[in-house]
mmCIF file of C-alpha atoms in Angstrom:
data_model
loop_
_atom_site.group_PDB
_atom_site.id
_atom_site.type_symbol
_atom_site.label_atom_id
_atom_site.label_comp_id
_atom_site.label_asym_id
_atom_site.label_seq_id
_atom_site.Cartn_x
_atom_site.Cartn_y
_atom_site.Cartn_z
ATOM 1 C CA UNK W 244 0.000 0.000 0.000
ATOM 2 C CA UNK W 245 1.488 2.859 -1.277
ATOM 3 C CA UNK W 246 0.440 5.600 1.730
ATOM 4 C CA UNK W 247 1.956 3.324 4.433
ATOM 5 C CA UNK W 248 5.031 3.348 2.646
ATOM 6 C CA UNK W 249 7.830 4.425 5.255
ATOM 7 C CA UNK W 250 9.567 6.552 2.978
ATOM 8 C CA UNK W 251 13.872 7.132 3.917
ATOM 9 C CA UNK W 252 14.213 11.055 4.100
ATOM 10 C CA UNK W 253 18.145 10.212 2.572
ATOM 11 C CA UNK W 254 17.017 8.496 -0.284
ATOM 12 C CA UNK W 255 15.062 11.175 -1.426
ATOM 13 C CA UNK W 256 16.507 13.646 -3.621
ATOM 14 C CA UNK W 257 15.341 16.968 -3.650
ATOM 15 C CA UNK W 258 15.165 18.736 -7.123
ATOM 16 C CA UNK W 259 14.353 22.476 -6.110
ATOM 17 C CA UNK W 260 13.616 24.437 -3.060
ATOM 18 C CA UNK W 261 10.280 24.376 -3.167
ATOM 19 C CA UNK W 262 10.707 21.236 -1.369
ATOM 20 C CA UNK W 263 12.060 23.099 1.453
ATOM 21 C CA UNK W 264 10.265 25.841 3.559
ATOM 22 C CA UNK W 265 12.222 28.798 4.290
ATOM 23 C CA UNK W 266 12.903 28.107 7.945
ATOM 24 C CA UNK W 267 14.878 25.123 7.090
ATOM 25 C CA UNK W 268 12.402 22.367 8.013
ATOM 26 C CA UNK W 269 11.577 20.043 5.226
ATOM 27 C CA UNK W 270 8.154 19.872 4.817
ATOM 28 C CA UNK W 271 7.414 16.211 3.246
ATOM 29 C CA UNK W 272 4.304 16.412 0.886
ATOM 30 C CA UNK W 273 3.418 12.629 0.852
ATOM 31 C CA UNK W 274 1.813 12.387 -2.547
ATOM 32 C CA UNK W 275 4.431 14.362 -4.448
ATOM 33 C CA UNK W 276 7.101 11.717 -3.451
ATOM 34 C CA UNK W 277 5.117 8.812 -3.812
ATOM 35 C CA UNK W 278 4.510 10.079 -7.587
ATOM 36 C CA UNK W 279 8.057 10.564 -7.986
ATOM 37 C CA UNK W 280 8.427 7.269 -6.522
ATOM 38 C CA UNK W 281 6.027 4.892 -8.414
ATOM 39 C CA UNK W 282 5.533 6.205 -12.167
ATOM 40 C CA UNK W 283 2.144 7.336 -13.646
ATOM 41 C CA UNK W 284 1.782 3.872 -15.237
ATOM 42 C CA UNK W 285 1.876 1.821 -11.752
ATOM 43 C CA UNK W 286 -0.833 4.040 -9.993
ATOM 44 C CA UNK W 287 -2.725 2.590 -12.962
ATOM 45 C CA UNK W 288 -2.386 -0.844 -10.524
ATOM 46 C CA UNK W 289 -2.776 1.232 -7.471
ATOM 47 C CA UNK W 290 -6.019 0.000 -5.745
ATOM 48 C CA UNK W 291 -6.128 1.807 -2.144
ATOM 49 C CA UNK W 292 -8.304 1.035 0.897
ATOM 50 C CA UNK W 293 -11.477 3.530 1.007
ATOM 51 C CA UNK W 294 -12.633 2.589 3.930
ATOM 52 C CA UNK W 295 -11.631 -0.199 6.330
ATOM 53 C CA UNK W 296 -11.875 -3.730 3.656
ATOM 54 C CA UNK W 297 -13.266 -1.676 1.003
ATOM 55 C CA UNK W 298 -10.928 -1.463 -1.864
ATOM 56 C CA UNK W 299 -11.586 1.632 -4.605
ATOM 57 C CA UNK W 300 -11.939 -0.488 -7.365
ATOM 58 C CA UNK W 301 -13.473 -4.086 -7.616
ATOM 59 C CA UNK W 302 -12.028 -7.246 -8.999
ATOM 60 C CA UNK W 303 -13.675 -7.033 -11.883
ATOM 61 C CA UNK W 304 -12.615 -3.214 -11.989
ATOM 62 C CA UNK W 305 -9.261 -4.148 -11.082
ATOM 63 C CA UNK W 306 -8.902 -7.204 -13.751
ATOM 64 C CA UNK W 307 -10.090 -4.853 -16.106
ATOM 65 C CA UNK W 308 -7.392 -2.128 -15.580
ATOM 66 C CA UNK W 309 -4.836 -4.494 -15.316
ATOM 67 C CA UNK W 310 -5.327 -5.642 -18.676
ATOM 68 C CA UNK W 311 -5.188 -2.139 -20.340
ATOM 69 C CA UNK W 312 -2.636 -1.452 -18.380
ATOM 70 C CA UNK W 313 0.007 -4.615 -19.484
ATOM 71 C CA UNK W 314 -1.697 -4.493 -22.998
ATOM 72 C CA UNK W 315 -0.167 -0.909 -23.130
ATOM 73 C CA UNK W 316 2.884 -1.621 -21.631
ATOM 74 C CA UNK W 317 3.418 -4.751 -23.810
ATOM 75 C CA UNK W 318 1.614 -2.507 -26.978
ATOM 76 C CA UNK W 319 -0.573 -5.530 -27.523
ATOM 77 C CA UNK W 320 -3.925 -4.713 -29.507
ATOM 78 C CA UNK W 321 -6.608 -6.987 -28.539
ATOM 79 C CA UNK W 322 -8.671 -7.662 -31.250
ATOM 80 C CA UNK W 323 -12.478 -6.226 -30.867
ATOM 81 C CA UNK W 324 -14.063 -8.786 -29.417
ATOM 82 C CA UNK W 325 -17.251 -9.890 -31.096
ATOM 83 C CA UNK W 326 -20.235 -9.899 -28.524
ATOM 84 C CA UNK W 327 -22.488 -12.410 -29.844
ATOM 85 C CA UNK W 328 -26.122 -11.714 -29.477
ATOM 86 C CA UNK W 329 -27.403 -13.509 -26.291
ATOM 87 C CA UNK W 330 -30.922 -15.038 -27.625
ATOM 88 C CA UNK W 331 -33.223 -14.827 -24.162
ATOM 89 C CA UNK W 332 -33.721 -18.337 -22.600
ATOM 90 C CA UNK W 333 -37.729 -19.458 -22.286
ATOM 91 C CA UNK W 334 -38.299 -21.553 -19.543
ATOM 92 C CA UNK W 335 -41.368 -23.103 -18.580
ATOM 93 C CA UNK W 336 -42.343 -23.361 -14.606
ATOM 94 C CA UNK W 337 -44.957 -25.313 -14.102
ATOM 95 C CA UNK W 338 -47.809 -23.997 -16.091
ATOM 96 C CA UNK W 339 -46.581 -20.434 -17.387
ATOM 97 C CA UNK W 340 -43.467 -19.764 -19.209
ATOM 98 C CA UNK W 341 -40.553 -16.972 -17.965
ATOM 99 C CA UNK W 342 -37.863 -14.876 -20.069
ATOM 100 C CA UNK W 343 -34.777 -15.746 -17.832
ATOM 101 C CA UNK W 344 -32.338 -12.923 -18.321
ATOM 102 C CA UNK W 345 -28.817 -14.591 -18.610
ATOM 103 C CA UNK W 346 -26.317 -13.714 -15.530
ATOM 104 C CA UNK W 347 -22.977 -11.868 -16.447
ATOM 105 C CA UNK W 348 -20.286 -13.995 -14.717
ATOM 106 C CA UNK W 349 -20.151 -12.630 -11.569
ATOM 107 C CA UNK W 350 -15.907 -13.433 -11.401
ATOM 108 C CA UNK W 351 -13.989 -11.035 -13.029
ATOM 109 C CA UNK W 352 -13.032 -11.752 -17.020
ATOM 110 C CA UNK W 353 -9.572 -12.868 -17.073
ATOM 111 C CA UNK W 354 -6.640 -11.363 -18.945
ATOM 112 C CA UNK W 355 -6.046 -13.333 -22.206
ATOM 113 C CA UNK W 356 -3.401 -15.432 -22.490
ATOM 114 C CA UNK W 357 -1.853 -13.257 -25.459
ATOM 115 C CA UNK W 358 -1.413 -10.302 -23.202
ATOM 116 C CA UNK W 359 -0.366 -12.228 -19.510
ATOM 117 C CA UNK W 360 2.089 -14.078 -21.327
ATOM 118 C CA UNK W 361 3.818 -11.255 -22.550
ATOM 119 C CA UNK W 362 4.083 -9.492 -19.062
ATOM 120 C CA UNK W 363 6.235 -10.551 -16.842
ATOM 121 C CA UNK W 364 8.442 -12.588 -18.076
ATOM 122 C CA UNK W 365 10.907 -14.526 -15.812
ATOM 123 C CA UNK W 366 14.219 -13.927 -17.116
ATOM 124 C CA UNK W 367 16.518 -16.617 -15.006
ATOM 125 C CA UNK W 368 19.099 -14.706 -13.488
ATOM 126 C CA UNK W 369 22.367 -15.341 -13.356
ATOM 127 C CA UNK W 370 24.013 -16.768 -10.542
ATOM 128 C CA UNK W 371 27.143 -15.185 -9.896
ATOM 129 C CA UNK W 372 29.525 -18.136 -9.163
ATOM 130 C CA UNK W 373 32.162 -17.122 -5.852
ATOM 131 C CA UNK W 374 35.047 -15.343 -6.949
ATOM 132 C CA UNK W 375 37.222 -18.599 -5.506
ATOM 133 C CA UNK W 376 35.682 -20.828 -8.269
ATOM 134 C CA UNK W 377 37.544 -20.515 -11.616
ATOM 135 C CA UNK W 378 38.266 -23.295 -14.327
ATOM 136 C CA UNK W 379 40.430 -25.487 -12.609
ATOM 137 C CA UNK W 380 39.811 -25.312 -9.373
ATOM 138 C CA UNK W 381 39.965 -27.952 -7.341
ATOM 139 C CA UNK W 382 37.011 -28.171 -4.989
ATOM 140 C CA UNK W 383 36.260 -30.404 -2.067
ATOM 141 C CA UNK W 384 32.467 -32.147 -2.429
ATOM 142 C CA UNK W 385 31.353 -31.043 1.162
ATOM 143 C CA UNK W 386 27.927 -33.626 0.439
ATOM 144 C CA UNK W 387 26.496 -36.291 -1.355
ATOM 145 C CA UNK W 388 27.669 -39.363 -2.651
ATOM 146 C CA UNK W 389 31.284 -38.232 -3.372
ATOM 147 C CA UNK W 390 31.354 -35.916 -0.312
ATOM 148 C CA UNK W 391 35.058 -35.049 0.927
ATOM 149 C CA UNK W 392 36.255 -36.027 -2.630
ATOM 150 C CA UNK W 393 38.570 -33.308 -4.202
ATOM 151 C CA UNK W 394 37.368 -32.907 -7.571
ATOM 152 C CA UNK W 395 37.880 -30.605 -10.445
ATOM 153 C CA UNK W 396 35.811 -27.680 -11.974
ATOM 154 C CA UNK W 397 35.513 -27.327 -15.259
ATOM 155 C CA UNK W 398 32.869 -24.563 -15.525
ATOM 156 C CA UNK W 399 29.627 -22.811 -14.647
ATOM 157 C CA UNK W 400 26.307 -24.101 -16.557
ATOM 158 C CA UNK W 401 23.490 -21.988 -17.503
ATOM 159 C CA UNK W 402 21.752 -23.308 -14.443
ATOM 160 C CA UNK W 403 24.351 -22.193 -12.078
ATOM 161 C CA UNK W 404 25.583 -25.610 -11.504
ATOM 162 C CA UNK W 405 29.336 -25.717 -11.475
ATOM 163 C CA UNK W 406 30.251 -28.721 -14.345
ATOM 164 C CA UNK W 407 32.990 -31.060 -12.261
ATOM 165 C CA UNK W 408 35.183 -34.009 -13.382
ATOM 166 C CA UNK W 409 36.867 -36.412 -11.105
ATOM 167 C CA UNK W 410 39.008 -36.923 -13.259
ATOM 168 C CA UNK W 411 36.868 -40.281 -13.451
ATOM 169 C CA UNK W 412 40.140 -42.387 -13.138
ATOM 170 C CA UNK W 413 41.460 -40.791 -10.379
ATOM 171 C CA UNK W 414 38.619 -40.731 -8.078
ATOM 172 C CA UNK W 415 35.643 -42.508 -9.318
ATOM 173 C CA UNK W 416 33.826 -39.024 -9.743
ATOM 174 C CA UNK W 417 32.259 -38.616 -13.257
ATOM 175 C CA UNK W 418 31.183 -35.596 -15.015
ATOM 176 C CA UNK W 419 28.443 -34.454 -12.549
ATOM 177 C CA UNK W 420 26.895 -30.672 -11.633
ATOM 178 C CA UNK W 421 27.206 -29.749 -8.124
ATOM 179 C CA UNK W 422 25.754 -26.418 -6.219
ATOM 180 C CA UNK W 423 28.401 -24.070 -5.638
ATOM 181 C CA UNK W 424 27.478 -23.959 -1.864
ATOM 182 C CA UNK W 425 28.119 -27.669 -1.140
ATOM 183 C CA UNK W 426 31.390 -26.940 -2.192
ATOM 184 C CA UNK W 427 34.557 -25.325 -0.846
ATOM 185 C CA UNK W 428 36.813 -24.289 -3.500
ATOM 186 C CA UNK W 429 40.991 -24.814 -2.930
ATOM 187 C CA UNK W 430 43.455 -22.181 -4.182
ATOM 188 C CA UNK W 431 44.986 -25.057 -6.011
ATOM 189 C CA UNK W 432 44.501 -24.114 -9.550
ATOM 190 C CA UNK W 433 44.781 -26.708 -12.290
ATOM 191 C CA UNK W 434 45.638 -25.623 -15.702
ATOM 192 C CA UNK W 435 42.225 -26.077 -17.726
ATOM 193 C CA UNK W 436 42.910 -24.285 -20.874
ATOM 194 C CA UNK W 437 43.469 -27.589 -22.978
ATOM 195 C CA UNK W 438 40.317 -29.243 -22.041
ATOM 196 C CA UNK W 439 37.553 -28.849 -24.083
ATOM 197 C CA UNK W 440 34.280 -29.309 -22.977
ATOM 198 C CA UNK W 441 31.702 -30.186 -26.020
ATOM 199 C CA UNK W 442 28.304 -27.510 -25.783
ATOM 200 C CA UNK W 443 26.790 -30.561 -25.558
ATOM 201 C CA UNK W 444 27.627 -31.282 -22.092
ATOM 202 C CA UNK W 445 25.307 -29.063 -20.735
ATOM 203 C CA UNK W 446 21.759 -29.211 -17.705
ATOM 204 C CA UNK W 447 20.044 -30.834 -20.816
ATOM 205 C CA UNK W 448 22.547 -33.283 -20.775
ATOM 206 C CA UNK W 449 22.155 -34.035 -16.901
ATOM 207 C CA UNK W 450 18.134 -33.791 -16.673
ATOM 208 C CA UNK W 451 16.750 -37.061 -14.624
ATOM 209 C CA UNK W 452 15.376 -39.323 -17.342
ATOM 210 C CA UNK W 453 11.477 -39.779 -17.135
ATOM 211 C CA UNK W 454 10.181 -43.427 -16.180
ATOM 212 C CA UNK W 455 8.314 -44.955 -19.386
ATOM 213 C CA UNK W 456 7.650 -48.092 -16.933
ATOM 214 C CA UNK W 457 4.036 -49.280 -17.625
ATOM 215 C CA UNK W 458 3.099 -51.084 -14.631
ATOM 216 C CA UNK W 459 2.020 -54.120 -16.166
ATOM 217 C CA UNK W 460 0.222 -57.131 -14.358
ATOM 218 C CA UNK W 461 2.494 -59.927 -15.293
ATOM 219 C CA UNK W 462 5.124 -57.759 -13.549
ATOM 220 C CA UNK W 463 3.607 -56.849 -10.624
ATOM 221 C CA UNK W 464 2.905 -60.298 -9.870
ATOM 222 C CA UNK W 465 6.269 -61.944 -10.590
ATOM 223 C CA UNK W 466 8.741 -62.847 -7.966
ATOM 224 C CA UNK W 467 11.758 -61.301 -10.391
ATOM 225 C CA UNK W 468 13.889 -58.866 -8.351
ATOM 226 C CA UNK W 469 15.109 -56.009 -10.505
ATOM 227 C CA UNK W 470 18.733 -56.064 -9.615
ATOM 228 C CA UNK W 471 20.185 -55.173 -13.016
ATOM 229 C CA UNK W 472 22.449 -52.270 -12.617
ATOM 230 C CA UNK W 473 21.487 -48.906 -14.379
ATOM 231 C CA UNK W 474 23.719 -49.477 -17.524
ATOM 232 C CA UNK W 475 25.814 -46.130 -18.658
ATOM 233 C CA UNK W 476 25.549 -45.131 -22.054
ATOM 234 C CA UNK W 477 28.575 -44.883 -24.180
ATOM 235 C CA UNK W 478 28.271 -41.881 -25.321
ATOM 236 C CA UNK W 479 28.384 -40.733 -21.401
ATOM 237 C CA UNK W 480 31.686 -43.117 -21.397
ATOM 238 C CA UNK W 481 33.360 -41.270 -24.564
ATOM 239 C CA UNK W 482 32.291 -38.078 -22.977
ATOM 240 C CA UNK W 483 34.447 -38.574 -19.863
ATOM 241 C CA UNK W 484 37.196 -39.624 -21.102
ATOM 242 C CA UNK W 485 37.597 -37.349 -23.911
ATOM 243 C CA UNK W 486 37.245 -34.205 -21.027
ATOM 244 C CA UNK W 487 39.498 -36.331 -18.701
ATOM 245 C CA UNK W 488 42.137 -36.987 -21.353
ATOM 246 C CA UNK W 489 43.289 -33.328 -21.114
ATOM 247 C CA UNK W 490 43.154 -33.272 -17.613
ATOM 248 C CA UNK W 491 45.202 -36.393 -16.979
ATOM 249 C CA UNK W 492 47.942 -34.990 -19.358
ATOM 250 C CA UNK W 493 48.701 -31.764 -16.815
ATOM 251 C CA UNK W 494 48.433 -34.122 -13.982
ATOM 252 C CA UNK W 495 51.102 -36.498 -15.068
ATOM 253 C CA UNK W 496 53.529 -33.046 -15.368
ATOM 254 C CA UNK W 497 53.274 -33.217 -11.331
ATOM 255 C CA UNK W 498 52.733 -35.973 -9.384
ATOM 256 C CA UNK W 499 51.320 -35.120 -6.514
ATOM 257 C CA UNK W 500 48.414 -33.757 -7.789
ATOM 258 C CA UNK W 501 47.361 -36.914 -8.655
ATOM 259 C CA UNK W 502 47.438 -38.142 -5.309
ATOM 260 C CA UNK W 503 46.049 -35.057 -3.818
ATOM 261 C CA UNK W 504 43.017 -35.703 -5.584
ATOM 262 C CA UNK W 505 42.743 -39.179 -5.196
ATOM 263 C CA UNK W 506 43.188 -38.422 -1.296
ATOM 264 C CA UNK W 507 39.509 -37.741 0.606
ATOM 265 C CA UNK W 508 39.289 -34.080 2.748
ATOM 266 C CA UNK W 509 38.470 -34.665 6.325
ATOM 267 C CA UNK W 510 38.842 -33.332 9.413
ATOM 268 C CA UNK W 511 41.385 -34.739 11.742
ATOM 269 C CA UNK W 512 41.517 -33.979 15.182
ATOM 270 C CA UNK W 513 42.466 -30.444 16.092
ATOM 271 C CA UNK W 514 41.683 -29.087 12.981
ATOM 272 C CA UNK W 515 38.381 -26.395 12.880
ATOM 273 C CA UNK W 516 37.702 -24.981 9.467
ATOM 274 C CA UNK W 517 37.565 -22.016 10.906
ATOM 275 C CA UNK W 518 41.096 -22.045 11.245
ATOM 276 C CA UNK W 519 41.686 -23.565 7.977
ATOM 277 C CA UNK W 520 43.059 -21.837 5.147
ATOM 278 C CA UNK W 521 41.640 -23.380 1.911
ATOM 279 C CA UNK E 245 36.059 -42.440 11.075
ATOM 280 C CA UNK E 246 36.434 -39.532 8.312
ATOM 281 C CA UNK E 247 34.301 -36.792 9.234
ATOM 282 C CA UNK E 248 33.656 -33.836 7.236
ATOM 283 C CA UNK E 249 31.530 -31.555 10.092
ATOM 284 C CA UNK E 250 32.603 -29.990 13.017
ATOM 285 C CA UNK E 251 31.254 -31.806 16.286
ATOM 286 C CA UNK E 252 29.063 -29.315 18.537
ATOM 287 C CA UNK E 253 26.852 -29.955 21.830
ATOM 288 C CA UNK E 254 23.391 -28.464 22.747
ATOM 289 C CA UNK E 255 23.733 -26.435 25.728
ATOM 290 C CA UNK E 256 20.523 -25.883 25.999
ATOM 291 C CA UNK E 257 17.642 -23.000 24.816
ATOM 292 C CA UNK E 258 18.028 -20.115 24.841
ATOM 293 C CA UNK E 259 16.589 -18.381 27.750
ATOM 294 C CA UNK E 260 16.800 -15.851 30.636
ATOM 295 C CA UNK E 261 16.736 -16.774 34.034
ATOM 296 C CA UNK E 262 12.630 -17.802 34.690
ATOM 297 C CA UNK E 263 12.019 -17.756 30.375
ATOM 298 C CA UNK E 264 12.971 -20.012 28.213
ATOM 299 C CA UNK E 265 12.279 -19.783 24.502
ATOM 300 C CA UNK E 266 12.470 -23.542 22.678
ATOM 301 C CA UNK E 267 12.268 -22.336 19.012
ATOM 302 C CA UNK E 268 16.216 -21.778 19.655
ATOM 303 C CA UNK E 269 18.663 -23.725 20.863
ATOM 304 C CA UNK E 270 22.368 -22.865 21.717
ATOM 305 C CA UNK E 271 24.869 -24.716 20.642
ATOM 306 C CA UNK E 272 28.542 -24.825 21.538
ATOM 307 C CA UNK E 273 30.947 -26.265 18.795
ATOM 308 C CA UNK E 274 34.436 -26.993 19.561
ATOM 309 C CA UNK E 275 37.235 -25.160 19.109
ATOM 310 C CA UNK E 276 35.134 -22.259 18.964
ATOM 311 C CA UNK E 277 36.096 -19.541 21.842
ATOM 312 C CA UNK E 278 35.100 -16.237 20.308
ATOM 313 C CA UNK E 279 32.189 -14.134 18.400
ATOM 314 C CA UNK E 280 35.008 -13.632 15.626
ATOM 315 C CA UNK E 281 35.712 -17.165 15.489
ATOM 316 C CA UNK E 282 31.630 -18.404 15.385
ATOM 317 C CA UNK E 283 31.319 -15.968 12.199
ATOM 318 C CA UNK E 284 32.267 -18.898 9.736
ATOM 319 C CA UNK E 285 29.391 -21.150 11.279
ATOM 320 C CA UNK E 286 26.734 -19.273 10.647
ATOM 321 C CA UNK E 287 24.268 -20.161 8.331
ATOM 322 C CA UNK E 288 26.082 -23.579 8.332
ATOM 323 C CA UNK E 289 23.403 -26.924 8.723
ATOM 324 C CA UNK E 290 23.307 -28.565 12.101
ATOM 325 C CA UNK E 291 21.927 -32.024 12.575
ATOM 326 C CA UNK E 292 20.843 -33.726 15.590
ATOM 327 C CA UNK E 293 21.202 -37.492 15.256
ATOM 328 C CA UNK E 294 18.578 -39.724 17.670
ATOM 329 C CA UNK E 295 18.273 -43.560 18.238
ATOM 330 C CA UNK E 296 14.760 -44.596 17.783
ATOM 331 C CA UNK E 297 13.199 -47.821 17.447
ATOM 332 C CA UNK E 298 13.769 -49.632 14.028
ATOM 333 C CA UNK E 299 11.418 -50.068 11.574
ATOM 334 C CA UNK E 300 10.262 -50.849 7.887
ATOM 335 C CA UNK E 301 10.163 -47.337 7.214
ATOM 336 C CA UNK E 302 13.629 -46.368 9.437
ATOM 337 C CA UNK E 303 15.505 -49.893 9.212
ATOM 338 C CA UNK E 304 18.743 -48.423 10.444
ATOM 339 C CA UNK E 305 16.390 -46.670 13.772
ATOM 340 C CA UNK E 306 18.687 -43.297 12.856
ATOM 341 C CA UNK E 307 16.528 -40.240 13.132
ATOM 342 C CA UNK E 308 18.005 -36.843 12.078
ATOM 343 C CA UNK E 309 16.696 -33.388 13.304
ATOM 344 C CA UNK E 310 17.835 -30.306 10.808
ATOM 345 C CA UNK E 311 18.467 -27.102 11.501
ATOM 346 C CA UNK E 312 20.717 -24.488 11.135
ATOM 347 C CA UNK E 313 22.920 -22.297 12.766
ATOM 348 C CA UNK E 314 21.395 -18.448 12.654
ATOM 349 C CA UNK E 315 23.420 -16.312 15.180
ATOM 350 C CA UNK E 316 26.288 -15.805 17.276
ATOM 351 C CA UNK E 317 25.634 -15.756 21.410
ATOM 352 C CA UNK E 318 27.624 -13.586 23.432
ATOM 353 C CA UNK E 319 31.322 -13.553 23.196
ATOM 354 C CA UNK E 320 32.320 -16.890 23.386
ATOM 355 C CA UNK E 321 31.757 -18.981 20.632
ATOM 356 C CA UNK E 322 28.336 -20.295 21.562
ATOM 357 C CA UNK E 323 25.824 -19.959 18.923
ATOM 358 C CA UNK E 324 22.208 -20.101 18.218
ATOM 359 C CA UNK E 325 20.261 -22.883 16.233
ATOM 360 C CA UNK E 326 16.975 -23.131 15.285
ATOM 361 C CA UNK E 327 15.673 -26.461 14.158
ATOM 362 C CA UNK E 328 12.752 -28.146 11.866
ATOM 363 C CA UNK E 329 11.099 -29.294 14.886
ATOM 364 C CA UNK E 330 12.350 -27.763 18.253
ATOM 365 C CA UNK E 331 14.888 -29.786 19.779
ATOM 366 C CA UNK E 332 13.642 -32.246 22.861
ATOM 367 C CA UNK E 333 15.197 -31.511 26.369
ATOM 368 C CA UNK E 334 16.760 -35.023 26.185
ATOM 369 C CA UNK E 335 19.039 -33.175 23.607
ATOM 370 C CA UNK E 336 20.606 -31.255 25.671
ATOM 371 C CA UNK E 337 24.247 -31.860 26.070
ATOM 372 C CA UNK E 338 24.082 -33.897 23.357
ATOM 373 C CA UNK E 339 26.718 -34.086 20.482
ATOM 374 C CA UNK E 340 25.685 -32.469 17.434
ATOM 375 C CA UNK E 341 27.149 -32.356 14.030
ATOM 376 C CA UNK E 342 28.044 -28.529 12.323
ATOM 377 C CA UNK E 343 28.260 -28.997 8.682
ATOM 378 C CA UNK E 344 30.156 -27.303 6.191
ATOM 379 C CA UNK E 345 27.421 -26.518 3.846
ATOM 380 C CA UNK E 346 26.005 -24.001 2.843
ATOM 381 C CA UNK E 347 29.506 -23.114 1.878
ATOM 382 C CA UNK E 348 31.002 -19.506 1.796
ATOM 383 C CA UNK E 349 34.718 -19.794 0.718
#
């Protein structure tokens, strides 16, 4: 509600003196700065209290305006709508026979799809990934299957998912996604810049797969345990190794990288990460 | 065993001397001793972890309560936690397990 507004004296600029009175008070005049505030076009939306639960405008009212006013804002023109002529229903009661006027919907119409869809829409904003993630940094999984496994990151998805590798061979960790926050990101750096990571490999590529199991009698019924292990496609095999090939190449120039991330992060006793410098 | 979460204990609610208020619960992780020190906790996950009876649905009988860690208390270490469910008076000076996640570094 726009009156209720507290309104921060410092974040209001004042454009002339007029603003001011002459003995130095500032004289705030409510309305003026809550026009400067909210632009003509959102008092369009603006549907204040009149009295205590009585709104100025009713739903109807209200769906009404909003619809001119995101029609204009979007510069859709809604084609004239057509009112077909309403032929008067004759009913019969009993022994005489009635005109029954037919209701208006008593709900308010509903903005068309054409214009709604064209209002607000949801741009997904980027997630800014931490300053202390770069390509090639090694990161310690702090949960999940592979937590405490040192891992590296390749890069950020359009998700905000950071893309990581194992290297599969050195740790058992495949290509995966992983949150940024379940993560805390080393300052050892691995050089990156030779692996190439196909646009392919992107959240399409990691999206659950849906179940097409029909739940069919003969199986419901049978004593056959489903133990077969989820089989992993080739193409996800060729995938890996062609990323981890470039990786494995700078790891073989020093050796105990290798082993660093083959080794698991834990605490030992004494050691608060508070007191640990990543 | 390998852990990867800092080992706290529940001290208790948070309360003044005839009120106590069981929506938050202190918590006292180790090797914590100042305000300065408790800043990297916070927001971290906490998790209490309960024996109860085994069943179908619970085979291994482990029952964890979430919560996490939303302020520092005084100028100690000592910390504030508010949990899922409020915490049961049993818990108190029980161990309690600060995670790393959400992570900040």
């Amino acid at each position: 509600m726009c009156d209720n507004k507290i309104l921060s004296i410092h974040s209001l600029k004042l454009k002339n003196d007029d603003d001011a009175m002459d003995d130095g008070r500032l004289v705030i005049n409510r309305r003026f700065w809550i026009d400067k505030i909210f632009s003509q076009t959102d008092r369009a939306l603006d549907n204040k209290f009149v009295a205590k639960g009585l709104r100025l405008y009713s739903a109807r009212s209200v769906a009404n305006r909003t619809r001119t006013f995101v029609a204009k804002k979007n510069k859709v023109v809604a084609p004239k709508k057509v009112v077909a002529p309403v032929t008067p229903v004759e009913k019969t009661f009993g022994k005489g026979k009635r005109v029954i006027a037919v209701k208006a919907s008593k709900f308010a119409p509903s903005i068309p799809a054409e214009i709604r869809s064209t209002a607000a829409k949801k741009v997904q904003q980027k997630v800014a990934l931490r300053k202390t993630i770069t390509p090639g940094t090694v990161l310690i999984i702090l949960a999940g299957r592979f937590a405490g496994k040192r891992v590296v990151a390749l890069k950020q998805l359009d998700s905000g998912l950071i893309l990581i590798t194992g290297p599969f061979k050195v740790n058992g960790v495949p290509l995966r996604r992983i949150d940024q926050r379940y993560v805390i990101a080393t300052s050892t750096k691995i050089d990156v810049s030779s692996v190439k990571v196909a646009a392919t490999i992107n959240d399409a590529y990691f999206a659950a797969e849906k179940k097409t199991t029909k739940k069919s009698e003969g199986a419901f019924f049978s004593d056959e345990k489903k133990t077969e292990k989820k089989k992993i496609a080739d193409s996800r095999v060729a995938d890996q190794k062609s990323v981890d090939s470039a990786i494995l190449a700078v790891l073989k120039k020093e050796k105990f990288l290798t082993i660093y991330l083959k080794t698991k992060f834990y605490l030992k006793k004494g050691e608060f990460p508070h007191q640990l410098k990543f | 065993m390998e852990k990867i979460y800092s080992k706290g204990v529940v001290l208790g609610y948070r309360r003044s001397q005839a009120t106590q208020y069981p929506n938050i619960s202190l918590i006292k992780i180790e090797g914590v001793v100042s305000r300065e020190d408790s800043t990297f906790y916070l927001g971290k996950k906490v998790c209490l972890v309960s024996k109860v009876s085994k069943s179908a649905k619970n085979p291994t009988g482990h029952k964890i309560s979430w919560g996490k860690i939303c302020k520092a208390h005084g100028s100690s270490g000592v910390v504030q936690a508010r949990f899922a469910r409020n915490l049961p008076p049993k818990a108190m000076g029980a161990p309690v397990r600060v995670m790393l996640y959400p992570s900040n570094i």
